[in-house]
Short mmCIF file of C-alpha atoms in Angstrom, two decimals:
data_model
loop_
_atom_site.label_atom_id
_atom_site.label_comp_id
_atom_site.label_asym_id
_atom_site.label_seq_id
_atom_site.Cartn_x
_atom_site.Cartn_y
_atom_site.Cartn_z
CA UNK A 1 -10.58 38.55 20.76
CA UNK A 2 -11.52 39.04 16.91
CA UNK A 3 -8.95 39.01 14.41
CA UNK A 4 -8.46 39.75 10.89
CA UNK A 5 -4.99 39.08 8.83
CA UNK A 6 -4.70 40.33 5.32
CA UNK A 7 -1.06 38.67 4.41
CA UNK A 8 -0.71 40.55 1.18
CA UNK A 9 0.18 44.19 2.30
CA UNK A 10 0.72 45.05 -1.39
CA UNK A 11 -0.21 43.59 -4.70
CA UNK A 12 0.86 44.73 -8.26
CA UNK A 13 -0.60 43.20 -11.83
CA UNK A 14 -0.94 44.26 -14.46
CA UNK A 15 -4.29 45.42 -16.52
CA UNK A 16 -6.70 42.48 -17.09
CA UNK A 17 -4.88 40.17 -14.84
CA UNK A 18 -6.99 38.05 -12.07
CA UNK A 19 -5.91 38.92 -8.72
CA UNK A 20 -6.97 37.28 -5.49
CA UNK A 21 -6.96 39.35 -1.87
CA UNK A 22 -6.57 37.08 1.39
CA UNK A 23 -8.60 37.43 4.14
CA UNK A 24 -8.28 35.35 7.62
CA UNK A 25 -10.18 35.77 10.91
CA UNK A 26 -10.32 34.79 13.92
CA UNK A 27 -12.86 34.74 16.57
CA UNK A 28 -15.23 33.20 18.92
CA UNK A 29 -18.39 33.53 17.55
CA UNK A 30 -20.43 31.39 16.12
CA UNK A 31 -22.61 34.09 14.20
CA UNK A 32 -20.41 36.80 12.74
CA UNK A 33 -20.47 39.16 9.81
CA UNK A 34 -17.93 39.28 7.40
CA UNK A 35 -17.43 42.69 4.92
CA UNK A 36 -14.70 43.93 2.48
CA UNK A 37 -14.49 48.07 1.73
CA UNK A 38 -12.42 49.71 -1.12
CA UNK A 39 -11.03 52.68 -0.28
CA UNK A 40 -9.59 54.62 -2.94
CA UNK A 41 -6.93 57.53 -2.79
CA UNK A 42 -10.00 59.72 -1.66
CA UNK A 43 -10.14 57.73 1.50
CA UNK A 44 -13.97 57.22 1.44
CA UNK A 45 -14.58 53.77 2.23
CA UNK A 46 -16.62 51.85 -0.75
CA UNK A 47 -19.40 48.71 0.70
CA UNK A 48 -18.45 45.87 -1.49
CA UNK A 49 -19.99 43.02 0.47
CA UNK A 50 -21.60 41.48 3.87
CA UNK A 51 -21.32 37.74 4.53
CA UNK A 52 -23.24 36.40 7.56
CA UNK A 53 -21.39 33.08 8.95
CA UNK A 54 -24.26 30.87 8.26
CA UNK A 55 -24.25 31.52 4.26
CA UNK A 56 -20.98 29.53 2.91
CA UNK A 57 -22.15 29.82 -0.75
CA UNK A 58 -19.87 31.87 -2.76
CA UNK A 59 -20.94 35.43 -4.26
CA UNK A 60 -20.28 36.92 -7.97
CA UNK A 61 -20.96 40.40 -8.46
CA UNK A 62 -19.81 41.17 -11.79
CA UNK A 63 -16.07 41.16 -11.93
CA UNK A 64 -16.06 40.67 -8.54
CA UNK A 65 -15.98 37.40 -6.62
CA UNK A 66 -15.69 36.06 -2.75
CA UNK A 67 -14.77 32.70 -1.76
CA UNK A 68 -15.90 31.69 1.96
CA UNK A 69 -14.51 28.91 3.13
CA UNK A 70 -15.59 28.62 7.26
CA UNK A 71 -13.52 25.54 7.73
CA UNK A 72 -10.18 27.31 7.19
CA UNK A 73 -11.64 30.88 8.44
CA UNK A 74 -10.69 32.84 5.23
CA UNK A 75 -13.11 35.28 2.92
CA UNK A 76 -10.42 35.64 0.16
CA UNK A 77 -11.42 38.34 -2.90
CA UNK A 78 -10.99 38.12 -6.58
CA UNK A 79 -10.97 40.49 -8.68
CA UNK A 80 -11.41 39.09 -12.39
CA UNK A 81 -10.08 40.61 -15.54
CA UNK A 82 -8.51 43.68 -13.12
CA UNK A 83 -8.70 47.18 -14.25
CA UNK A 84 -6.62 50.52 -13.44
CA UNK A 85 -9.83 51.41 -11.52
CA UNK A 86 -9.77 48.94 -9.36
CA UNK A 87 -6.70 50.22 -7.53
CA UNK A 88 -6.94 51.20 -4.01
CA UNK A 89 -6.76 49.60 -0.73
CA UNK A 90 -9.11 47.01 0.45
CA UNK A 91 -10.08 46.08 4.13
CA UNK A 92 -11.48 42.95 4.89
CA UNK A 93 -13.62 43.29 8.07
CA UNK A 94 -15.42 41.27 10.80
CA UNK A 95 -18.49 42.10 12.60
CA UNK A 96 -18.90 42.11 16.24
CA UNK A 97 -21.91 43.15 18.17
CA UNK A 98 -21.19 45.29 21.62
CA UNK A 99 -23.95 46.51 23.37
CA UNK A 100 -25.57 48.47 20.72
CA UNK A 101 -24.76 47.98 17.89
CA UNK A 102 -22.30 46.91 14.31
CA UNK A 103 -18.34 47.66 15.27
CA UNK A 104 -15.73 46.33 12.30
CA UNK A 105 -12.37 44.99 13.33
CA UNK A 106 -10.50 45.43 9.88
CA UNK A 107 -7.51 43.61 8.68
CA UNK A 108 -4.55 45.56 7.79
CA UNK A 109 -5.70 46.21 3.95
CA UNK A 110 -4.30 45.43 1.12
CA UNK A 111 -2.95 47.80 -1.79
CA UNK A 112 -3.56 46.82 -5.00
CA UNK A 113 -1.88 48.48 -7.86
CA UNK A 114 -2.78 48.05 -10.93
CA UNK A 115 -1.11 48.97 -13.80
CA UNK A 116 -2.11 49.94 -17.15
CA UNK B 1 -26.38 58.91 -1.52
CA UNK B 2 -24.56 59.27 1.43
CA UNK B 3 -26.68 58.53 4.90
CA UNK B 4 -23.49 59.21 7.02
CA UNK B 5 -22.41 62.62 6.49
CA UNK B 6 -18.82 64.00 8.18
CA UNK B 7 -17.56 67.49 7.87
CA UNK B 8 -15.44 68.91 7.63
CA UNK B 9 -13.45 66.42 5.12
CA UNK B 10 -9.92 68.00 5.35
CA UNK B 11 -8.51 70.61 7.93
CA UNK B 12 -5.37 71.88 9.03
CA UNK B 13 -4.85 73.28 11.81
CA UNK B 14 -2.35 74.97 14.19
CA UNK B 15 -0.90 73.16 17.20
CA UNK B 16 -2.44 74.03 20.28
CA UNK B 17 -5.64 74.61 19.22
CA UNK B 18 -9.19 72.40 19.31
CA UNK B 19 -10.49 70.73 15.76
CA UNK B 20 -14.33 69.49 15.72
CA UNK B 21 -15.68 66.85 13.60
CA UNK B 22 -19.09 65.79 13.06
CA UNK B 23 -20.74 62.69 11.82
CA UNK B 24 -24.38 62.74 11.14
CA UNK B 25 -26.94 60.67 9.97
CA UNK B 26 -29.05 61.83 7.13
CA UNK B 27 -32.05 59.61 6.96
CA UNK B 28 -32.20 57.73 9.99
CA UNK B 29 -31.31 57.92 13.70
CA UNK B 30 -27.93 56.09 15.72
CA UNK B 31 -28.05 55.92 19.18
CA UNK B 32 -24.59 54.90 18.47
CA UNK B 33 -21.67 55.62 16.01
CA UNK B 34 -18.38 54.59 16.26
CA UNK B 35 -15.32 56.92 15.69
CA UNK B 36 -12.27 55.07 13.87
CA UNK B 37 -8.84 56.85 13.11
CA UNK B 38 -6.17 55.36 10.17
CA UNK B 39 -2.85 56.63 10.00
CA UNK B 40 -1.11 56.53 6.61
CA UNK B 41 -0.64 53.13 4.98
CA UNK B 42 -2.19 51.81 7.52
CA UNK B 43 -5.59 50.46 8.88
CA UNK B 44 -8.68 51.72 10.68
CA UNK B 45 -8.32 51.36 14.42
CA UNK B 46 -11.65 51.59 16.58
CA UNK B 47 -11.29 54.87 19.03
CA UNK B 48 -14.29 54.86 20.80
CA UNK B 49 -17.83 54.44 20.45
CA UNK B 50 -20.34 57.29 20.63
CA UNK B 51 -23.47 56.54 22.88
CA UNK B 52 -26.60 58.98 22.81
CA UNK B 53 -27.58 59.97 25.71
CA UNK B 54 -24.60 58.39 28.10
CA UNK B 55 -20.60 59.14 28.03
CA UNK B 56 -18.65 57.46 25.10
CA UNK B 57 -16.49 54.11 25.90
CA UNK B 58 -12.86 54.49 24.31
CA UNK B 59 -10.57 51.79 23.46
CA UNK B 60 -8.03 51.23 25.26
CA UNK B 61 -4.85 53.55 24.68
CA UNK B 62 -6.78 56.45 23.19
CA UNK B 63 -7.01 59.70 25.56
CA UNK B 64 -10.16 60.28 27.03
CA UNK B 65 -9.42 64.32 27.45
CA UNK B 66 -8.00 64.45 24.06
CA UNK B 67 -10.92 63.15 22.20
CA UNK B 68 -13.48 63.94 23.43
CA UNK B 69 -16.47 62.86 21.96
CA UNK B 70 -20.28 64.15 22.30
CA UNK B 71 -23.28 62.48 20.98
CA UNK B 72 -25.45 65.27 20.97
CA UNK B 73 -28.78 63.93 19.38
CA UNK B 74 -29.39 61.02 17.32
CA UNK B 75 -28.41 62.02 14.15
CA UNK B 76 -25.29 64.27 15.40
CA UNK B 77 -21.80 62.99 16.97
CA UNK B 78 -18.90 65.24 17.18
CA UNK B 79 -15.01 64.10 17.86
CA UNK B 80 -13.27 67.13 19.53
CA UNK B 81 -9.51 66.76 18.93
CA UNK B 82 -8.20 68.94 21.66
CA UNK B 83 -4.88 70.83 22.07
CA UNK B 84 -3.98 69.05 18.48
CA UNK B 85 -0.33 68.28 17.96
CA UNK B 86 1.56 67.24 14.48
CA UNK B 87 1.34 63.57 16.05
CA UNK B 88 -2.87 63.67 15.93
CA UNK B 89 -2.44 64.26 12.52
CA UNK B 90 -4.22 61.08 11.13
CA UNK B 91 -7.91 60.50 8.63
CA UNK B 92 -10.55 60.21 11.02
CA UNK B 93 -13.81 57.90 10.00
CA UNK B 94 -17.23 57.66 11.59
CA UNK B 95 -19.50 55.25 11.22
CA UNK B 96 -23.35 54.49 12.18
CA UNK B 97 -25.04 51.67 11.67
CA UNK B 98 -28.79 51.76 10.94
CA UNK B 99 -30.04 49.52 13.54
CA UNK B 100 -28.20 47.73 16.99
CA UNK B 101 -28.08 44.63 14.98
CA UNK B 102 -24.86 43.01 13.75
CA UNK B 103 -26.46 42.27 10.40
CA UNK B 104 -26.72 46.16 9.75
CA UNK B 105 -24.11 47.29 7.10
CA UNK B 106 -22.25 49.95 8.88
CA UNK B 107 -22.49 53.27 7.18
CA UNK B 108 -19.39 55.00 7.02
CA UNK B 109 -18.80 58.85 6.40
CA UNK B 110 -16.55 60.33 3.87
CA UNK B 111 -14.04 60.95 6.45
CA UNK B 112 -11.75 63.78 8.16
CA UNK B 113 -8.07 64.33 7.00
CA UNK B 114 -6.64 66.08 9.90
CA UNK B 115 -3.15 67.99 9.57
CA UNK B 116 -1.76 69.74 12.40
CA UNK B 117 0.98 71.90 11.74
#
């Protein structure tokens, strides 16, 4: 069965800080998709990223980095130089592929607050 | 813009009575969408997953006769919350991917908050 674990049910920092957002999975296949969604107080969910399991080389996307490390199954998150925007919960998710098509398992989120 | 469209995006009804949500593509065509339901503070938990043309398959736990769940066309999924009662009151999410392929970001709507009263 897939798995995802996000520790950290609630961060707080302050404006400007660097913050980092865990992410561990779990599963048994050897291709896989990997995806983080921000979902502010709306409730929409925001696309931030896909990872396919083959592609270990980190991303930067402005303020925005991901760190995937296979060996140790974790897609942790940073968010550089953080910003009173950038609070909202955000779901770590793994791909799986059932008959037809893209199903997420998500992680439990995590909260960030931050303040100003 | 949005390719996932869900309406209605908040409703409250009374208890008893039947809510219907739909998801539907906007610019391309799911033969299947998946149905996800969060309740407060917490995360999205897969409820079932809509098949054109054939019955849904529901997770395990969720009620079949309660949520009933039609995949009309290819574009168009509804979620039928029937005989609603205060404890369905949760944000429902579809989603459709583009293509049966794993690789295929999975585009989400903007979501139902339900309230039953």
């Amino acid at each position: 069965a897939q798995k995802v674990t996000q520790a950290q049910t609630e961060i707080s920092v302050v404006e400007k800080e660097d913050v980092t957002l865990d992410c561990v999975y779990e599963t048994r296949d050897t291709t896989y998709y990997l995806f983080w969604y921000k979902q502010p107080p709306s409730g929409e969910l925001v696309f931030l990223i896909r990872r396919n399991s083959f592609d270990e080389q980190n991303e930067i996307s402005g303020r925005y980095s991901w760190n995937f490390q296979k060996s140790t199954s974790s897609f942790n998150f940073t968010i550089t130089a953080s910003q009173v925007v950038d609070s909202a919960v955000y779901f770590c998710a793994l791909s799986e592929v059932n008959n037809a098509g893209n199903m997420l398992t998500f992680g439990g989120g995590t909260r960030l607050m931050v303040k100003p | 813009g949005a390719v996932v469209s869900q309406h209605p995006s908040r409703v409250i009804c009374k208890s008893g009575t039947s809510v219907k949500i739909e998801c539907r593509s906007l610019d391309f065509q799911a033969t299947t969408m998946f149905w996800y339901r969060q309740f407060p503070k917490k995360s999205l938990m897969l409820m079932a997953t809509s098949n054109e043309g054939s019955k849904a398959t529901y997770e395990q736990g969720v009620e079949k006769d309660k949520f009933l769940i039609n995949h009309a066309s290819l574009t168009l999924s509804t979620l039928t919350v029937t005989s609603a009662h205060p404890e369905d009151s949760s944000f429902y999410i579809c989603s459709a991917p583009r293509a049966p392929r794993r690789d295929t970001e999975a585009f989400f709507g903007q979501g139902t908050r339900l309230t039953v009263v």
